[in-house]
mmCIF file of C-alpha atoms and ligand atoms in Angstrom:
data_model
loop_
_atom_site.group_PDB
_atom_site.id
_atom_site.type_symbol
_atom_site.label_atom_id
_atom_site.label_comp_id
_atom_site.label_asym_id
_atom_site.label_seq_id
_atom_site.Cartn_x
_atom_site.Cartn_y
_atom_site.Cartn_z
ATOM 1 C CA UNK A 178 -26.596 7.151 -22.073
ATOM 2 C CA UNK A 179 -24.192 3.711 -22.384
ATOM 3 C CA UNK A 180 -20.942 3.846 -22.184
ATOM 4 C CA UNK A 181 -19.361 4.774 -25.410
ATOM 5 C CA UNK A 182 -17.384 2.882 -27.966
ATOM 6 C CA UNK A 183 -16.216 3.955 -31.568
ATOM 7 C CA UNK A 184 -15.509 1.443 -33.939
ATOM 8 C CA UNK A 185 -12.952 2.038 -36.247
ATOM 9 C CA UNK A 186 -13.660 -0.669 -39.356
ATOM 10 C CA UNK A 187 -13.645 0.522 -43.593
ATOM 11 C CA UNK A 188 -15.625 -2.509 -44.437
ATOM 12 C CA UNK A 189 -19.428 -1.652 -44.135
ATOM 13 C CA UNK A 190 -20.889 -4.766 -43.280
ATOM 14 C CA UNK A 191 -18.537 -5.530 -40.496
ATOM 15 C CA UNK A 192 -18.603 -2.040 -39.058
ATOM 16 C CA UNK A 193 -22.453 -2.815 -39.112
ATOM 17 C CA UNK A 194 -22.699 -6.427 -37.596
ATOM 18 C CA UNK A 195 -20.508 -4.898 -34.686
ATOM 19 C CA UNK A 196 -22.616 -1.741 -34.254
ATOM 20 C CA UNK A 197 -25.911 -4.012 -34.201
ATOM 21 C CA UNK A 198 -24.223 -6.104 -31.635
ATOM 22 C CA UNK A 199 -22.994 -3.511 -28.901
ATOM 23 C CA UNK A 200 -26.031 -1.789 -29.428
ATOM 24 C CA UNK A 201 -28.163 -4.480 -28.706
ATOM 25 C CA UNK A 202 -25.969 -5.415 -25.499
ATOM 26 C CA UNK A 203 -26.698 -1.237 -24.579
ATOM 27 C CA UNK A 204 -23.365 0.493 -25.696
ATOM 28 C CA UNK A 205 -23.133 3.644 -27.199
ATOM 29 C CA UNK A 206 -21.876 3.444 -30.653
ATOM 30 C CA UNK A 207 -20.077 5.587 -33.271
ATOM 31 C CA UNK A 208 -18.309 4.679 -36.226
ATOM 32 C CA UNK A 209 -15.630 5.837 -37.964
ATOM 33 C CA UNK A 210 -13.915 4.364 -41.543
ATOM 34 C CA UNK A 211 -10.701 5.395 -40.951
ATOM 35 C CA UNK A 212 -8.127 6.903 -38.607
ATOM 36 C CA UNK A 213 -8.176 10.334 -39.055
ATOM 37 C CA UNK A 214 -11.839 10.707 -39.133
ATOM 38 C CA UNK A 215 -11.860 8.668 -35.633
ATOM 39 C CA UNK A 216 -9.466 10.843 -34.299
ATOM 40 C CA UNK A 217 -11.465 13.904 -35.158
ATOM 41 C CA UNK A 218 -14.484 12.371 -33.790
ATOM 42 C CA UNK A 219 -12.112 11.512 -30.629
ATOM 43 C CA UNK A 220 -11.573 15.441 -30.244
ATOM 44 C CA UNK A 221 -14.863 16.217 -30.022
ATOM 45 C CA UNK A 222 -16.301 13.352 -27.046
ATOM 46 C CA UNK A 223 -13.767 10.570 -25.844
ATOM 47 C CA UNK A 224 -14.828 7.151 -26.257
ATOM 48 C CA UNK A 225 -15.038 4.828 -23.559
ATOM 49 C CA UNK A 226 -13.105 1.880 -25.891
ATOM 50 C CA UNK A 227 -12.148 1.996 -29.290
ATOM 51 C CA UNK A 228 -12.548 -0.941 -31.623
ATOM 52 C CA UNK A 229 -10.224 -1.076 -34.577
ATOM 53 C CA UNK A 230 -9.441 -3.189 -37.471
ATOM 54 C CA UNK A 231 -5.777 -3.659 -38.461
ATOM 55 C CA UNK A 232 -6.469 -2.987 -42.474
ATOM 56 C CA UNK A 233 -7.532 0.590 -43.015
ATOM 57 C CA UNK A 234 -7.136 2.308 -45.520
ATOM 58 C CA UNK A 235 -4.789 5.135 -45.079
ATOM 59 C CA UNK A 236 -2.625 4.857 -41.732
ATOM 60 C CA UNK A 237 -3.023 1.453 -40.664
ATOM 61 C CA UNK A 238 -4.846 0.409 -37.067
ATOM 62 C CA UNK A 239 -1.665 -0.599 -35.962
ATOM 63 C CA UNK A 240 0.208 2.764 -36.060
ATOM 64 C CA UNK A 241 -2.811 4.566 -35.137
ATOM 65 C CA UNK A 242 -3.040 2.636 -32.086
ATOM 66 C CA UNK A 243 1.090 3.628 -31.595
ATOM 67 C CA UNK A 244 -0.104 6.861 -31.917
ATOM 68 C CA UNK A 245 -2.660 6.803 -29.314
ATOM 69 C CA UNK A 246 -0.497 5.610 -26.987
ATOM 70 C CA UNK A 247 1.784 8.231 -26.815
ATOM 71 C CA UNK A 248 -1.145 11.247 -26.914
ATOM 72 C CA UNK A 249 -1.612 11.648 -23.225
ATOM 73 C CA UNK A 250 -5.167 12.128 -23.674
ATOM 74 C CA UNK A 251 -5.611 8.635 -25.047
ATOM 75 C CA UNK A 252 -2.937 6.565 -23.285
ATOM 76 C CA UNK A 253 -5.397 5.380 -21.339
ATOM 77 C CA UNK A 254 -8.038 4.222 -23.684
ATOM 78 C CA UNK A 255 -8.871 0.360 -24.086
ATOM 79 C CA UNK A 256 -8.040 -0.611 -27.527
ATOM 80 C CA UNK A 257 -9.365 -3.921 -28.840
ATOM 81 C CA UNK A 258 -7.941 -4.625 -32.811
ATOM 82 C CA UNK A 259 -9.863 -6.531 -35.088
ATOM 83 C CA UNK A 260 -7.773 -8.508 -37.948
ATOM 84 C CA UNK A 261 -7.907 -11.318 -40.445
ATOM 85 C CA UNK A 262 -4.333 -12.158 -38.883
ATOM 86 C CA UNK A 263 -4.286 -14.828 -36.971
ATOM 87 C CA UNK A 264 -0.432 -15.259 -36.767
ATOM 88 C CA UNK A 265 0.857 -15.752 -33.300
ATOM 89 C CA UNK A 266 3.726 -12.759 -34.543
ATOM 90 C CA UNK A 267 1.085 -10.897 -35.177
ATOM 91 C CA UNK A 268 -0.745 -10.801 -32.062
ATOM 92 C CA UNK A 269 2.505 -9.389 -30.583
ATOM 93 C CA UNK A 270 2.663 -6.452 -32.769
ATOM 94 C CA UNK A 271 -0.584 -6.152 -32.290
ATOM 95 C CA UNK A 272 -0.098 -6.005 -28.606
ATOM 96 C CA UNK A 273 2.931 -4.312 -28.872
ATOM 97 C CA UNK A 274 1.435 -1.469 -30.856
ATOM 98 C CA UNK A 275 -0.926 -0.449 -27.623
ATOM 99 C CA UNK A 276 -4.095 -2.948 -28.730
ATOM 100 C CA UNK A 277 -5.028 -4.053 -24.750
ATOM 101 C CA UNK A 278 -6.679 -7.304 -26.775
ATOM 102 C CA UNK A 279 -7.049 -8.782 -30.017
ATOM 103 C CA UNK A 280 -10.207 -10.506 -31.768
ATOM 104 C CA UNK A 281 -9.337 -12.714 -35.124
ATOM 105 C CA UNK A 282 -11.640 -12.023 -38.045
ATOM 106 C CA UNK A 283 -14.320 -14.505 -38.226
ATOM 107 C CA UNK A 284 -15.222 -13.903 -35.134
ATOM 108 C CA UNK A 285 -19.179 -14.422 -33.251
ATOM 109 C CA UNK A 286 -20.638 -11.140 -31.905
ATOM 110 C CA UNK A 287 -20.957 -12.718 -28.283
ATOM 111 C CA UNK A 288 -16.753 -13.196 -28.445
ATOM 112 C CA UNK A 289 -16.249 -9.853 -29.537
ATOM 113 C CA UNK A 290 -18.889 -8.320 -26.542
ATOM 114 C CA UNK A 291 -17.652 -10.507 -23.844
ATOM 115 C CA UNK A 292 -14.185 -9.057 -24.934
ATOM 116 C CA UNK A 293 -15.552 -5.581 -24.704
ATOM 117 C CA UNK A 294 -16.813 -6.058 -21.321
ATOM 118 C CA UNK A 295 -13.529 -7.954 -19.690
ATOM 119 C CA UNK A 296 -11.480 -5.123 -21.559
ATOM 120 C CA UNK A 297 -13.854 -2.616 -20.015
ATOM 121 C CA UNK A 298 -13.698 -4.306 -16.476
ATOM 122 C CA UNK A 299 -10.348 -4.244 -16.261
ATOM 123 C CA UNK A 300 -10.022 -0.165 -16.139
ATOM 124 C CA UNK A 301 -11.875 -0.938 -12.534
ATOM 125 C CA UNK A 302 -9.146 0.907 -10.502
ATOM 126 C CA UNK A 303 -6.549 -2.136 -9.541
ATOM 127 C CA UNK A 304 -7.081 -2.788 -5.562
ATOM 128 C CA UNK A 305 -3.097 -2.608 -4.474
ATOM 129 C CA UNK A 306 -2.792 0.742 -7.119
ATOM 130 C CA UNK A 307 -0.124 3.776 -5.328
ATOM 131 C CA UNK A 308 -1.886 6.804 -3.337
ATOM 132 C CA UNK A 309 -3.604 9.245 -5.633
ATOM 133 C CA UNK A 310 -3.835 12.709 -5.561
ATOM 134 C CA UNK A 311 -6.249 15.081 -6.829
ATOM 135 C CA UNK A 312 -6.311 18.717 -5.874
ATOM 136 C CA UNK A 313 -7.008 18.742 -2.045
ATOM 137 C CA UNK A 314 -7.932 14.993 -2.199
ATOM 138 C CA UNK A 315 -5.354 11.904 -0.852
ATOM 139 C CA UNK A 316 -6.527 8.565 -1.398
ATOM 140 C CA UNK A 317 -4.569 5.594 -0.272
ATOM 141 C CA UNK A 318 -6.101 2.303 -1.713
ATOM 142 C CA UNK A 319 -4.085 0.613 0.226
ATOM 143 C CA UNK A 320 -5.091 1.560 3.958
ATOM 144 C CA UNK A 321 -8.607 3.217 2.620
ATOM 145 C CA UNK A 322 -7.631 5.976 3.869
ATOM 146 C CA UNK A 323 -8.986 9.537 2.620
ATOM 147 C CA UNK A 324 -7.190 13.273 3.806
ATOM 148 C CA UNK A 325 -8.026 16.296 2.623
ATOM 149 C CA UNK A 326 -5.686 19.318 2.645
ATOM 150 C CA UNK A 327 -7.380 22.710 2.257
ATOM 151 C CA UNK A 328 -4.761 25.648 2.325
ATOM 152 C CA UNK A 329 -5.942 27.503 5.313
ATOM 153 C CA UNK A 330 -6.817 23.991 7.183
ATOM 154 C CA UNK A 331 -5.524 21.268 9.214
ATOM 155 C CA UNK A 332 -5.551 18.150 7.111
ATOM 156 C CA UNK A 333 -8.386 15.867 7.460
ATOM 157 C CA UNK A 334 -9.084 12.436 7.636
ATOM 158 C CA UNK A 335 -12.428 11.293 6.072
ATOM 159 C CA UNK A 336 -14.221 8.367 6.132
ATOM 160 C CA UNK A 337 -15.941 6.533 3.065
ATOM 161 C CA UNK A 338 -18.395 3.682 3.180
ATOM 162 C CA UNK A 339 -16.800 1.229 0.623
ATOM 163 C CA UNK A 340 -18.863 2.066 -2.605
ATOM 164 C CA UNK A 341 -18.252 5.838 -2.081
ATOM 165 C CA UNK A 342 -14.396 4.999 -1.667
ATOM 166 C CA UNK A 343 -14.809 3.053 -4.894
ATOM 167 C CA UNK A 344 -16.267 5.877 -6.498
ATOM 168 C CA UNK A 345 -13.578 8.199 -5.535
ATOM 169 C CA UNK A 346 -10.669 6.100 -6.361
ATOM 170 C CA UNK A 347 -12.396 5.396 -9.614
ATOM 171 C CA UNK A 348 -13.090 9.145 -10.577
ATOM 172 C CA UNK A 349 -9.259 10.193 -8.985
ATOM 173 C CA UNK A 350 -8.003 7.148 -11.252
ATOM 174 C CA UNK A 351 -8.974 9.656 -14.080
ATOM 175 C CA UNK A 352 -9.180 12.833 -13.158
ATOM 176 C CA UNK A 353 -10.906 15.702 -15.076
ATOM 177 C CA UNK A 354 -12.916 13.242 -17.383
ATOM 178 C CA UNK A 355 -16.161 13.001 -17.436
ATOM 179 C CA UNK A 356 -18.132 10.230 -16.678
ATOM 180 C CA UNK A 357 -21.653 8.951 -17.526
ATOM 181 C CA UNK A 358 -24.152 7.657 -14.664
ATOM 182 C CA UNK A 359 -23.366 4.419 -16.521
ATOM 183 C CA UNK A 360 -19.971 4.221 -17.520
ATOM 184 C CA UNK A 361 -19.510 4.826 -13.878
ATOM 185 C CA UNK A 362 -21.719 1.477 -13.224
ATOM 186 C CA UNK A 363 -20.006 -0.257 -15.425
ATOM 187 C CA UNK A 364 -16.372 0.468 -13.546
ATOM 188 C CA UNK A 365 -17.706 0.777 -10.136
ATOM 189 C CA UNK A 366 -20.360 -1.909 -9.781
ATOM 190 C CA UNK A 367 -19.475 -4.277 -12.651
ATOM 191 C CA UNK A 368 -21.979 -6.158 -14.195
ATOM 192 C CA UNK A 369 -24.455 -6.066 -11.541
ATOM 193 C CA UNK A 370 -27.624 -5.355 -13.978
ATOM 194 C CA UNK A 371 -30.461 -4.731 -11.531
ATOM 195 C CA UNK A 372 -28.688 -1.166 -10.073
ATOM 196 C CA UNK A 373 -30.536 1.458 -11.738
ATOM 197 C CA UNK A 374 -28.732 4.950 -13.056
ATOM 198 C CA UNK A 375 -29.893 6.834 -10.300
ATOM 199 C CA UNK A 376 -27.800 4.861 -8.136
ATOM 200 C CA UNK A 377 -24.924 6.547 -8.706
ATOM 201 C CA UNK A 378 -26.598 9.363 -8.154
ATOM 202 C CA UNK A 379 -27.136 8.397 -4.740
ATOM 203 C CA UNK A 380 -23.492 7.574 -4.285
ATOM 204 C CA UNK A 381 -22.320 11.043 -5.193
ATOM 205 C CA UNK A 382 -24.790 12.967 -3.307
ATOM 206 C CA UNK A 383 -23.127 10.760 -0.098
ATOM 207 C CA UNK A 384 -19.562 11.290 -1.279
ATOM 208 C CA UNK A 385 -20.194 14.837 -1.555
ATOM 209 C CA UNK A 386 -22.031 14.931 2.240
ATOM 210 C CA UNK A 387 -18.588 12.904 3.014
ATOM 211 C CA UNK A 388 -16.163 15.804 1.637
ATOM 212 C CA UNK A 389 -18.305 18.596 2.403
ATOM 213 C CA UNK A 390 -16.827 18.941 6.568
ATOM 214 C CA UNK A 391 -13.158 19.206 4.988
ATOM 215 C CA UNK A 392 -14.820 21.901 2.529
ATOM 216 C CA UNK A 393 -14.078 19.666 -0.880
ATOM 217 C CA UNK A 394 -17.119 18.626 -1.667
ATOM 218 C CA UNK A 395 -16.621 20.822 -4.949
ATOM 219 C CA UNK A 396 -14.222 18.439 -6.247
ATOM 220 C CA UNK A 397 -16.770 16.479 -7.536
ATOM 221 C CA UNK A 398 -18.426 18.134 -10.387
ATOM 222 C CA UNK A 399 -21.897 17.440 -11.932
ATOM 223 C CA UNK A 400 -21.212 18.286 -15.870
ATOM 224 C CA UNK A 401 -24.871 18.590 -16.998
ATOM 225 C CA UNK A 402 -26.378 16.113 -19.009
ATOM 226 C CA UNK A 403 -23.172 13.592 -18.988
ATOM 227 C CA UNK A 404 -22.187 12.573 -15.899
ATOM 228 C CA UNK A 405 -19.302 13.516 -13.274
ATOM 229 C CA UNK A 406 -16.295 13.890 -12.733
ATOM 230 C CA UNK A 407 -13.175 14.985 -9.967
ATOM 231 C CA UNK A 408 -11.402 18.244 -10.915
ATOM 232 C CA UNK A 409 -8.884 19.622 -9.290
ATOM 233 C CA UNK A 410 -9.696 23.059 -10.296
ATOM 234 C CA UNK A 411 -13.502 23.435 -9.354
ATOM 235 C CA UNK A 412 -15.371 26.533 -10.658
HETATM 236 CA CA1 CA B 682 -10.431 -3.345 -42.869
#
């Protein structure tokens, strides 16, 4: 399963030179010809990016990108508008409405998916980000420095190799949300294209055997056939 992005474009043949495109560079695709039916479609699975044209018909890609930004659920979603505009004042609104980027109708599919792939590199968790915390979990990125506090416990410091710490901080970036095998490539690893899906696999099964002394292994949760995430709550 590739990581997932819904286009949000009325005009057929558009919507279908971008779908061919990402499809053919292994993303998921769905597509959606308007806002409200991309919204409904956001409900049931989150995308991983969301394409979307500035003309719509009905509420325009520019206030449904406002919108998004204020839903807590999607404040964090990479936006990248599409538009005939190529006015400098309208990149800003643009930008200012909660797009992350901007691609100018005509545009070449390779522009557009090299777009989609900087836009999607850049949710790798930033390097100098503040401590998280997640349930039991403490993460400083700074020092790499993992504690876990079970109630009934002293706190405990763990050690991570450095793709299991990337992992973490990745999956305690965004709590509760699931994550494919690779989505989780895609943030983790980058563009390295030889690592197989299983890989990450790997990585969890070591995270886990990393948590499991302090008793929080269970933070990490399989969610069958779509990937993993951190909860705070585990069943
Ligand atoms: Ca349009």
């Amino acid at each position: 399963m590739g990581v997932k992005i819904l286009i949000v474009e009325d005009e057929p043949a558009i919507a279908e030179l971008i779908a061919i495109n990402l499809s053919h560079a292994g993303f998921e695709v769905e597509r959606a010809f308007q806002a409200d039916q991309a919204l409904q479609m956001m409900k049931e699975a989150m995308p991983e990016l969301l394409i979307l044209d500035w003309m719509l018909p009905g509420k325009s890609g520019v206030q449904f990108a406002k919108e998004l930004r204020i839903n807590p659920k999607t404040i964090g979603l990479p936006i990248l508008m599409l538009t005939a505009k190529g006015e400098e004042a309208d990149k800003v609104l643009g930008l200012d409405a909660g797009a992350d980027d901007y691609v100018t109708k005509p545009f070449s599919p390779k522009e557009l998916i090299a777009r989609v792939k900087a836009l999607l590199r850049r949710q790798l968790p930033p390097t100098d980000d503040a401590p998280l915390i997640v349930g039991p979990l403490s993460l400083d990125p700074v020092t790499h420095r993992l504690m876990a506090m079970m109630p009934n416990l002293d706190p405990q410091s763990i050690a991570l190799g450095p793709t299991e710490f990337r992992l973490l901080h990745f999956l305690m970036s965004n709590p509760e949300r699931v994550h494919s095998r690779s989505a989780l490539l895609d943030r983790v690893w980058g563009n390295e294209v030889y690592i197989e899906e299983r890989t990450v696999d790997v990585h969890i099964k070591r995270l886990r055997a990393a948590l499991a002394p302090a008793k929080c292994d269970n933070t990490i949760e399989t969610v069958r056939g779509s990937g993993y995430r951190v909860t705070k709550n585990p069943l």
